[in-house]
Amino acid sequence: MIPLLIAKKRDGGELSRAEIEQIVLGYVRGEVPDYQVAAWLMACYLQGLSDAETLALTEIMAASGEQVDLSAIDAPTLDKHSTGGVGDKTSLVLVPLLAAGGVAIAKMSGRGLGFTGGTVDKLESIPGYRTELTAQEMLAQVQRIGCCLAGQSASLAPADKLLYALRDATATVESIPLIAASIMSKKLAGGAQHILLDVKVGAGAFMTTRERAEQLARTLARIGEGAGRRTHAVLTDMSQPLGYTVGNALEVREAIETLRPDLPSHPRFEELVCALAGQAFALCGLEPDAERGRTRAERLLRNGDALEKFRQLVQAQGGEPRVVDDLSLLPRAPIVAEWVSPQSGYVAEVAPRAVALAALQLGAGRQKKEDAIDPAVGVEVLKSIGDPVQAGEPVFRIHARTEASLQQAMATLQNALRVSEAPVPPRAVLLD
Ligand code: URA
């Protein structure tokens, strides 16, 4: 029977929900072997999936494990997902900001792998912060303070975990319907009524072209709406690192600086946070439109309410809340050195993957799932595209554990900066 279903997909046919269920749930139960599912995945990759198939696959994966029930929460519930990028610490600011504005968020995040960092790793650089919460703990905390920021529960969408590992081993990851179904299965199982998606585009993102990012955004939104959730997707720029830090504790520091009304924040990062928050407030019906949502977000940052919510969040999850006032309580690397521009002009490129590779070489990320990370190390990016720069002016500040890793990162960063003699326009963070 399964070979007939594989053949149907191979030849461009459309599988019914029941047929997709046979394959996916059969696989989860151990009744359908890897090689048949791998062949079906390749057929999906080559032939694509219809909207109906994509929605069915997503809902089947979402229902394959625990489904969080947020119906006891009075406030509008929202989940947010970013497709990830270099220096993306948006959730650290957005979650407390939205909770301060009356949105309930039970946010589950992943660990970093390869060139992108993970929110969970970043949070664990706060002394004591606990990222492993049970479903009951999450629910109780969201009822009490309006938010939680924890690791992805292993019992959520187990079919996605199995299929993802198989896709990874069979060169079938880069299929838009498979990516969209994978992302949305976890969002649907997370139980929120509203879903905000930040699809990143550019050299530092999973989707490097605008066209593919748009396709992914539309597919994600169609799944969300098809499953009865109010969903909105935005395209944002990832042609350079987001904000000015890449590395775990450094990114927590930047998130706190953004939340603190008394400290300056990186304008592109704050712009992104306020734009996403504006969309979220509008999506949840707390403001009539995104523009007024953005004004609400700016007010919550300025009056310290978002910062106070972050402090409550850290405390609720066992972390040291004094980090909010005293950034020196975050882990710090023993060696700090600057990389200076070899020439004068205007910054034309800050290659995100080169910065990410330098951070990885310093120990901020992991190349294999089992690798340990060093929370203290990373790179500060002191210039953005369009900024004027003088020869000898610092462009990167490197935080290293050892002299050898510092030298390796310095060499990698040689490939990160391109300077133009002619002025270069700054790059907008919001694309669509
Ligand atoms: N992120 C996911 O969760 N799944 C994919 O398939 C790709 C990125």
Short mmCIF file of C-alpha atoms and ligand atoms in Angstrom, two decimals:
data_model
loop_
_atom_site.label_atom_id
_atom_site.label_comp_id
_atom_site.label_asym_id
_atom_site.label_seq_id
_atom_site.Cartn_x
_atom_site.Cartn_y
_atom_site.Cartn_z
CA MET A 1 0.00 0.00 0.00
CA ILE A 2 2.71 2.53 0.95
CA PRO A 3 4.55 2.02 -2.40
CA LEU A 4 1.31 2.99 -4.19
CA LEU A 5 1.15 6.22 -2.20
CA ILE A 6 4.80 6.98 -2.97
CA ALA A 7 4.12 6.34 -6.67
CA LYS A 8 1.05 8.61 -6.62
CA LYS A 9 3.13 11.47 -5.25
CA ARG A 10 6.07 10.66 -7.53
CA ASP A 11 3.77 11.00 -10.54
CA GLY A 12 2.42 14.36 -9.43
CA GLY A 13 -0.82 13.20 -7.79
CA GLU A 14 -2.42 14.66 -4.66
CA LEU A 15 -2.64 12.51 -1.54
CA SER A 16 -5.69 12.65 0.70
CA ARG A 17 -5.46 13.43 4.41
CA ALA A 18 -6.04 9.75 5.19
CA GLU A 19 -3.19 8.73 2.89
CA ILE A 20 -0.77 11.23 4.42
CA GLU A 21 -1.83 9.96 7.84
CA GLN A 22 -0.98 6.40 6.83
CA ILE A 23 2.56 7.43 5.99
CA VAL A 24 3.25 9.87 8.82
CA LEU A 25 1.50 8.16 11.70
CA GLY A 26 2.71 4.79 10.43
CA TYR A 27 6.23 6.16 10.60
CA VAL A 28 5.77 7.52 14.14
CA ARG A 29 4.44 4.11 15.26
CA GLY A 30 7.45 2.38 13.67
CA GLU A 31 5.30 0.51 11.15
CA VAL A 32 6.52 2.32 8.02
CA PRO A 33 10.29 2.07 7.52
CA ASP A 34 12.70 4.98 6.96
CA TYR A 35 13.37 4.10 3.32
CA GLN A 36 9.71 4.40 2.31
CA VAL A 37 9.26 7.70 4.13
CA ALA A 38 12.53 8.96 2.62
CA ALA A 39 11.26 8.12 -0.87
CA TRP A 40 7.95 9.86 -0.18
CA LEU A 41 9.80 12.95 1.14
CA MET A 42 11.88 13.10 -2.05
CA ALA A 43 8.70 12.81 -4.12
CA CYS A 44 7.22 15.71 -2.07
CA TYR A 45 10.41 17.70 -2.57
CA LEU A 46 10.35 17.22 -6.35
CA GLN A 47 6.58 17.45 -6.98
CA GLY A 48 5.62 19.93 -4.26
CA LEU A 49 2.49 19.70 -2.12
CA SER A 50 -0.92 21.26 -2.75
CA ASP A 51 -2.31 23.66 -0.13
CA ALA A 52 -4.67 20.91 1.07
CA GLU A 53 -1.81 18.41 1.42
CA THR A 54 0.38 20.96 3.23
CA LEU A 55 -2.37 21.80 5.72
CA ALA A 56 -3.20 18.12 6.28
CA LEU A 57 0.48 17.23 6.83
CA THR A 58 0.85 20.12 9.31
CA GLU A 59 -2.25 19.17 11.29
CA ILE A 60 -1.27 15.49 11.36
CA MET A 61 2.19 16.38 12.70
CA ALA A 62 0.69 18.82 15.24
CA ALA A 63 -1.67 16.12 16.50
CA SER A 64 1.09 13.47 16.74
CA GLY A 65 1.96 14.47 20.33
CA GLU A 66 0.98 16.75 23.19
CA GLN A 67 -1.17 19.78 22.28
CA VAL A 68 -1.03 22.69 24.67
CA ASP A 69 -4.42 23.95 25.82
CA LEU A 70 -4.35 27.69 26.47
CA SER A 71 -8.13 28.09 26.64
CA ALA A 72 -8.04 28.84 30.38
CA ILE A 73 -6.14 32.08 29.69
CA ASP A 74 -8.32 35.19 29.49
CA ALA A 75 -5.92 37.38 27.51
CA PRO A 76 -5.42 36.93 23.74
CA THR A 77 -2.77 34.25 23.20
CA LEU A 78 -0.01 34.69 20.65
CA ASP A 79 2.95 32.70 19.43
CA LYS A 80 5.79 34.18 17.46
CA HIS A 81 8.27 32.47 15.19
CA SER A 82 11.34 33.75 13.44
CA THR A 83 12.97 31.69 10.72
CA GLY A 84 16.24 32.63 12.38
CA GLY A 85 19.33 34.53 11.55
CA VAL A 86 22.59 35.93 12.84
CA GLY A 87 22.20 38.00 16.00
CA ASP A 88 18.45 37.40 16.17
CA LYS A 89 17.59 38.04 19.82
CA THR A 90 14.12 39.42 19.02
CA SER A 91 12.17 37.03 21.28
CA LEU A 92 14.12 38.16 24.35
CA VAL A 93 12.64 41.65 23.95
CA LEU A 94 9.37 40.92 22.17
CA VAL A 95 8.01 38.36 24.65
CA PRO A 96 8.16 40.62 27.76
CA LEU A 97 7.13 43.65 25.69
CA LEU A 98 3.97 41.96 24.40
CA ALA A 99 3.16 40.50 27.82
CA ALA A 100 3.49 44.00 29.31
CA GLY A 101 0.92 45.11 26.73
CA GLY A 102 -1.66 42.44 27.58
CA VAL A 103 -0.80 39.58 25.21
CA ALA A 104 -0.28 36.11 26.74
CA ILE A 105 2.70 34.22 25.32
CA ALA A 106 3.83 30.71 26.12
CA LYS A 107 6.92 30.80 23.94
CA MET A 108 8.96 27.72 23.28
CA SER A 109 12.29 28.16 21.53
CA GLY A 110 15.10 26.03 20.23
CA ARG A 111 18.84 25.74 20.69
CA GLY A 112 21.30 27.03 18.14
CA LEU A 113 22.79 24.77 15.51
CA GLY A 114 25.17 25.76 12.72
CA PHE A 115 25.26 29.46 11.91
CA THR A 116 22.16 30.56 13.84
CA GLY A 117 21.99 30.98 17.60
CA GLY A 118 19.15 29.66 19.73
CA THR A 119 17.06 31.64 22.19
CA VAL A 120 17.37 28.88 24.79
CA ASP A 121 21.19 29.07 24.74
CA LYS A 122 21.04 32.84 25.08
CA LEU A 123 18.71 32.66 28.08
CA GLU A 124 20.92 30.12 29.80
CA SER A 125 23.67 32.74 30.01
CA ILE A 126 21.55 34.40 32.71
CA PRO A 127 22.75 32.84 35.99
CA GLY A 128 20.16 30.34 37.27
CA TYR A 129 17.68 30.71 34.39
CA ARG A 130 15.77 27.47 33.89
CA THR A 131 14.64 26.74 30.32
CA GLU A 132 13.11 23.32 30.97
CA LEU A 133 9.55 23.84 32.15
CA THR A 134 6.72 21.30 32.21
CA ALA A 135 3.50 22.14 30.37
CA GLN A 136 1.81 22.79 33.75
CA GLU A 137 4.60 25.13 34.86
CA MET A 138 4.34 27.06 31.61
CA LEU A 139 0.60 27.43 31.87
CA ALA A 140 0.75 28.51 35.53
CA GLN A 141 3.45 31.07 34.78
CA VAL A 142 1.57 32.52 31.80
CA GLN A 143 -1.53 32.83 33.97
CA ARG A 144 0.50 34.57 36.68
CA ILE A 145 2.77 36.95 34.72
CA GLY A 146 1.57 36.70 31.11
CA CYS A 147 4.57 34.96 29.56
CA CYS A 148 7.16 32.24 29.65
CA LEU A 149 10.25 31.69 27.54
CA ALA A 150 11.34 28.07 27.66
CA GLY A 151 12.79 25.21 25.63
CA GLN A 152 10.78 23.23 23.14
CA SER A 153 9.00 20.34 24.84
CA ALA A 154 10.10 16.98 23.38
CA SER A 155 6.50 15.78 23.41
CA LEU A 156 5.37 18.52 21.02
CA ALA A 157 4.92 17.35 17.40
CA PRO A 158 7.14 14.24 17.67
CA ALA A 159 6.36 13.43 14.00
CA ASP A 160 8.16 16.63 13.01
CA LYS A 161 11.25 15.65 14.96
CA LEU A 162 11.42 12.27 13.20
CA LEU A 163 10.68 13.68 9.76
CA TYR A 164 13.15 16.53 10.21
CA ALA A 165 15.98 14.12 11.03
CA LEU A 166 15.12 12.08 7.94
CA ARG A 167 14.91 15.21 5.74
CA ASP A 168 18.29 16.29 7.04
CA ALA A 169 19.79 12.95 5.99
CA THR A 170 18.10 12.82 2.56
CA ALA A 171 18.63 16.34 1.14
CA THR A 172 14.93 17.17 1.42
CA VAL A 173 15.04 19.98 3.97
CA GLU A 174 14.81 22.84 1.45
CA SER A 175 11.25 22.25 0.29
CA ILE A 176 8.96 25.18 1.10
CA PRO A 177 5.84 23.12 1.93
CA LEU A 178 7.91 20.74 4.10
CA ILE A 179 9.59 23.65 5.92
CA ALA A 180 6.25 25.41 6.40
CA ALA A 181 4.53 22.26 7.69
CA SER A 182 7.42 21.64 10.08
CA ILE A 183 7.36 25.17 11.53
CA MET A 184 3.58 25.39 11.75
CA SER A 185 3.07 21.93 13.29
CA LYS A 186 4.90 23.18 16.38
CA LYS A 187 2.98 26.47 16.39
CA LEU A 188 -0.40 24.72 16.11
CA ALA A 189 0.53 22.29 18.90
CA GLY A 190 1.61 25.29 21.02
CA GLY A 191 -2.06 26.26 21.26
CA ALA A 192 -1.98 30.04 20.63
CA GLN A 193 -4.88 31.64 18.77
CA HIS A 194 -2.68 34.21 17.01
CA ILE A 195 0.57 33.51 15.19
CA LEU A 196 3.13 36.12 14.12
CA LEU A 197 5.83 34.97 11.71
CA ASP A 198 9.06 36.82 11.04
CA VAL A 199 10.49 35.43 7.80
CA LYS A 200 14.07 36.55 7.39
CA VAL A 201 15.61 37.17 3.98
CA GLY A 202 19.25 37.55 3.03
CA ALA A 203 22.71 36.13 3.34
CA GLY A 204 22.35 35.50 7.09
CA ALA A 205 19.02 33.67 6.82
CA PHE A 206 17.66 30.29 5.85
CA MET A 207 15.93 31.92 2.84
CA THR A 208 18.53 33.86 0.92
CA THR A 209 16.24 35.21 -1.83
CA ARG A 210 13.22 37.44 -1.52
CA GLU A 211 11.22 35.22 -3.86
CA ARG A 212 11.63 32.09 -1.72
CA ALA A 213 11.04 34.02 1.48
CA GLU A 214 7.77 35.39 0.06
CA GLN A 215 6.69 31.89 -0.95
CA LEU A 216 7.48 30.60 2.53
CA ALA A 217 5.65 33.51 4.20
CA ARG A 218 2.53 32.93 2.10
CA THR A 219 2.59 29.17 2.72
CA LEU A 220 2.98 29.68 6.48
CA ALA A 221 0.12 32.19 6.58
CA ARG A 222 -2.18 29.94 4.52
CA ILE A 223 -1.56 27.02 6.90
CA GLY A 224 -2.26 29.19 9.96
CA GLU A 225 -5.48 30.60 8.55
CA GLY A 226 -6.50 27.16 7.24
CA ALA A 227 -6.09 25.79 10.76
CA GLY A 228 -8.29 28.54 12.20
CA ARG A 229 -5.53 30.69 13.73
CA ARG A 230 -5.17 34.39 12.98
CA THR A 231 -1.79 34.52 11.29
CA HIS A 232 0.39 37.32 9.97
CA ALA A 233 3.80 37.02 8.33
CA VAL A 234 6.34 39.79 7.78
CA LEU A 235 9.51 39.72 5.70
CA THR A 236 12.54 41.24 7.38
CA ASP A 237 16.10 41.88 6.27
CA MET A 238 18.93 39.56 7.27
CA SER A 239 21.61 40.85 4.89
CA GLN A 240 23.70 41.90 7.92
CA PRO A 241 23.72 40.77 11.57
CA LEU A 242 20.70 41.94 13.55
CA GLY A 243 21.57 44.51 16.21
CA TYR A 244 25.18 44.82 17.30
CA THR A 245 25.90 41.55 19.09
CA VAL A 246 26.39 37.91 18.09
CA GLY A 247 27.01 35.53 21.00
CA ASN A 248 24.86 34.41 23.90
CA ALA A 249 25.51 36.68 26.91
CA LEU A 250 26.31 39.57 24.55
CA GLU A 251 22.88 39.19 22.97
CA VAL A 252 21.18 39.08 26.37
CA ARG A 253 23.05 42.28 27.21
CA GLU A 254 21.77 43.91 24.02
CA ALA A 255 18.21 42.72 24.74
CA ILE A 256 18.36 44.28 28.22
CA GLU A 257 19.82 47.50 26.81
CA THR A 258 16.90 47.63 24.38
CA LEU A 259 14.42 47.11 27.23
CA ARG A 260 16.09 49.68 29.51
CA PRO A 261 14.78 53.20 28.97
CA ASP A 262 18.02 54.70 30.35
CA LEU A 263 20.36 53.02 27.84
CA PRO A 264 20.78 53.51 24.09
CA SER A 265 19.68 50.70 21.81
CA HIS A 266 20.59 49.67 18.28
CA PRO A 267 18.17 51.57 16.00
CA ARG A 268 17.62 48.75 13.46
CA PHE A 269 16.96 46.20 16.20
CA GLU A 270 14.58 48.46 18.10
CA GLU A 271 12.81 49.28 14.83
CA LEU A 272 12.25 45.56 14.18
CA VAL A 273 11.02 44.87 17.72
CA CYS A 274 8.54 47.78 17.65
CA ALA A 275 7.28 46.88 14.17
CA LEU A 276 6.70 43.23 15.15
CA ALA A 277 5.06 44.24 18.43
CA GLY A 278 2.83 46.68 16.53
CA GLN A 279 1.69 43.89 14.21
CA ALA A 280 1.12 41.58 17.19
CA PHE A 281 -1.04 44.09 19.11
CA ALA A 282 -3.13 44.66 15.97
CA LEU A 283 -3.39 40.92 15.20
CA CYS A 284 -4.66 40.27 18.75
CA GLY A 285 -7.23 43.05 18.45
CA LEU A 286 -5.65 45.17 21.21
CA GLU A 287 -5.04 48.04 18.78
CA PRO A 288 -6.96 48.95 15.63
CA ASP A 289 -3.89 48.85 13.38
CA ALA A 290 -0.15 48.09 13.37
CA GLU A 291 0.80 51.77 13.49
CA ARG A 292 -1.04 52.28 16.77
CA GLY A 293 0.35 48.96 17.94
CA ARG A 294 3.84 50.31 17.34
CA THR A 295 3.07 53.45 19.38
CA ARG A 296 1.93 51.20 22.24
CA ALA A 297 5.16 49.20 21.97
CA GLU A 298 7.31 52.34 22.02
CA ARG A 299 5.46 53.55 25.12
CA LEU A 300 6.00 50.22 26.95
CA LEU A 301 9.72 50.39 26.20
CA ARG A 302 10.02 54.03 27.27
CA ASN A 303 8.04 53.75 30.51
CA GLY A 304 9.94 50.68 31.76
CA ASP A 305 6.91 48.32 31.78
CA ALA A 306 8.55 45.93 29.29
CA LEU A 307 11.74 45.91 31.38
CA GLU A 308 9.75 45.16 34.53
CA LYS A 309 8.05 42.25 32.76
CA PHE A 310 11.45 40.90 31.70
CA ARG A 311 12.61 41.07 35.34
CA GLN A 312 9.50 39.12 36.42
CA LEU A 313 10.14 36.58 33.66
CA VAL A 314 13.75 36.01 34.70
CA GLN A 315 12.75 35.70 38.36
CA ALA A 316 9.85 33.34 37.61
CA GLN A 317 12.22 30.98 35.77
CA GLY A 318 14.82 30.93 38.53
CA GLY A 319 17.22 33.43 36.99
CA GLU A 320 19.10 36.21 38.76
CA PRO A 321 16.82 39.25 38.28
CA ARG A 322 19.58 41.71 39.23
CA VAL A 323 21.15 41.20 35.75
CA VAL A 324 18.55 43.67 34.57
CA ASP A 325 20.19 46.46 36.59
CA ASP A 326 23.74 45.17 36.62
CA LEU A 327 24.92 43.87 33.25
CA SER A 328 28.27 42.89 34.77
CA LEU A 329 26.51 39.86 36.33
CA LEU A 330 26.38 38.28 32.87
CA PRO A 331 29.30 35.99 31.94
CA ARG A 332 32.26 37.90 30.52
CA ALA A 333 35.12 36.65 28.34
CA PRO A 334 38.70 37.20 29.56
CA ILE A 335 40.01 38.58 26.26
CA VAL A 336 38.47 41.54 24.45
CA ALA A 337 40.12 42.82 21.27
CA GLU A 338 39.17 45.09 18.40
CA TRP A 339 39.33 44.45 14.68
CA VAL A 340 39.86 47.70 12.79
CA SER A 341 38.97 48.73 9.26
CA PRO A 342 41.90 48.63 6.83
CA GLN A 343 40.41 51.47 4.75
CA SER A 344 38.19 54.54 4.83
CA GLY A 345 34.85 54.83 3.06
CA TYR A 346 31.32 53.54 3.62
CA VAL A 347 30.31 50.12 4.87
CA ALA A 348 28.89 48.21 1.89
CA GLU A 349 28.70 44.75 3.47
CA VAL A 350 28.93 43.10 6.89
CA ALA A 351 28.70 39.46 5.85
CA PRO A 352 26.48 37.75 8.45
CA ARG A 353 27.79 34.25 7.81
CA ALA A 354 31.39 35.35 8.33
CA VAL A 355 30.45 37.01 11.64
CA ALA A 356 28.52 33.88 12.62
CA LEU A 357 31.50 31.68 11.72
CA ALA A 358 33.80 33.86 13.85
CA ALA A 359 31.36 33.53 16.77
CA LEU A 360 31.28 29.76 16.22
CA GLN A 361 35.09 29.59 16.22
CA LEU A 362 35.12 31.55 19.48
CA GLY A 363 32.83 28.87 20.99
CA ALA A 364 29.47 30.71 20.94
CA GLY A 365 27.70 28.05 18.89
CA ARG A 366 27.75 24.35 18.18
CA GLN A 367 28.62 22.43 15.05
CA LYS A 368 27.14 19.18 16.40
CA LYS A 369 24.11 18.86 18.67
CA GLU A 370 26.25 17.51 21.55
CA ASP A 371 28.77 20.41 21.56
CA ALA A 372 28.95 22.64 24.63
CA ILE A 373 28.79 26.39 24.13
CA ASP A 374 30.65 29.21 25.86
CA PRO A 375 28.08 31.84 26.91
CA ALA A 376 30.61 34.66 27.31
CA VAL A 377 32.24 34.78 23.88
CA GLY A 378 31.10 36.45 20.66
CA VAL A 379 31.42 39.44 18.40
CA GLU A 380 30.19 43.02 18.70
CA VAL A 381 29.43 44.51 15.28
CA LEU A 382 30.08 48.22 15.61
CA LYS A 383 29.10 49.29 12.07
CA SER A 384 26.04 48.78 9.87
CA ILE A 385 25.66 48.96 6.10
CA GLY A 386 25.77 52.62 5.05
CA ASP A 387 27.85 53.86 8.00
CA PRO A 388 30.97 55.92 7.22
CA VAL A 389 34.18 54.30 8.46
CA GLN A 390 37.76 55.53 8.84
CA ALA A 391 40.89 53.43 8.34
CA GLY A 392 41.96 52.24 11.80
CA GLU A 393 38.47 52.58 13.28
CA PRO A 394 37.13 49.53 15.17
CA VAL A 395 34.47 47.58 13.25
CA PHE A 396 34.30 44.43 15.38
CA ARG A 397 34.97 43.87 19.09
CA ILE A 398 35.84 40.24 19.76
CA HIS A 399 35.19 38.55 23.11
CA ALA A 400 37.36 35.42 23.32
CA ARG A 401 38.26 32.72 25.84
CA THR A 402 41.67 31.90 24.35
CA GLU A 403 44.34 33.62 22.27
CA ALA A 404 44.11 30.87 19.61
CA SER A 405 40.37 31.31 19.10
CA LEU A 406 40.85 35.09 18.98
CA GLN A 407 43.36 34.75 16.15
CA GLN A 408 41.06 32.38 14.26
CA ALA A 409 38.09 34.77 14.60
CA MET A 410 40.26 37.75 13.55
CA ALA A 411 41.24 35.88 10.37
CA THR A 412 37.62 34.95 9.61
CA LEU A 413 36.47 38.54 10.05
CA GLN A 414 38.85 39.61 7.24
CA ASN A 415 36.12 38.29 4.93
CA ALA A 416 33.25 40.00 6.73
CA LEU A 417 33.68 43.67 5.82
CA ARG A 418 33.44 45.37 2.42
CA VAL A 419 34.06 49.11 2.25
CA SER A 420 33.03 51.28 -0.69
CA GLU A 421 34.47 54.65 -1.63
CA ALA A 422 31.04 55.92 -2.68
CA PRO A 423 28.26 56.43 -0.11
CA VAL A 424 26.01 53.39 0.44
CA PRO A 425 22.33 53.74 1.47
CA PRO A 426 21.39 52.14 4.80
CA ARG A 427 19.29 48.97 4.55
CA ALA A 428 15.71 48.97 5.89
CA VAL A 429 15.00 46.18 8.37
CA LEU A 430 11.34 45.75 7.37
CA LEU A 431 10.79 44.52 3.83
CA ASP A 432 7.07 43.76 3.60
N1 URA B 1 12.78 25.14 10.97
C1 URA B 1 11.93 24.16 11.26
O1 URA B 1 11.37 24.09 12.35
N2 URA B 1 11.70 23.22 10.34
C2 URA B 1 12.26 23.24 9.11
O2 URA B 1 12.00 22.37 8.31
C3 URA B 1 13.16 24.28 8.83
C4 URA B 1 13.40 25.23 9.78
#
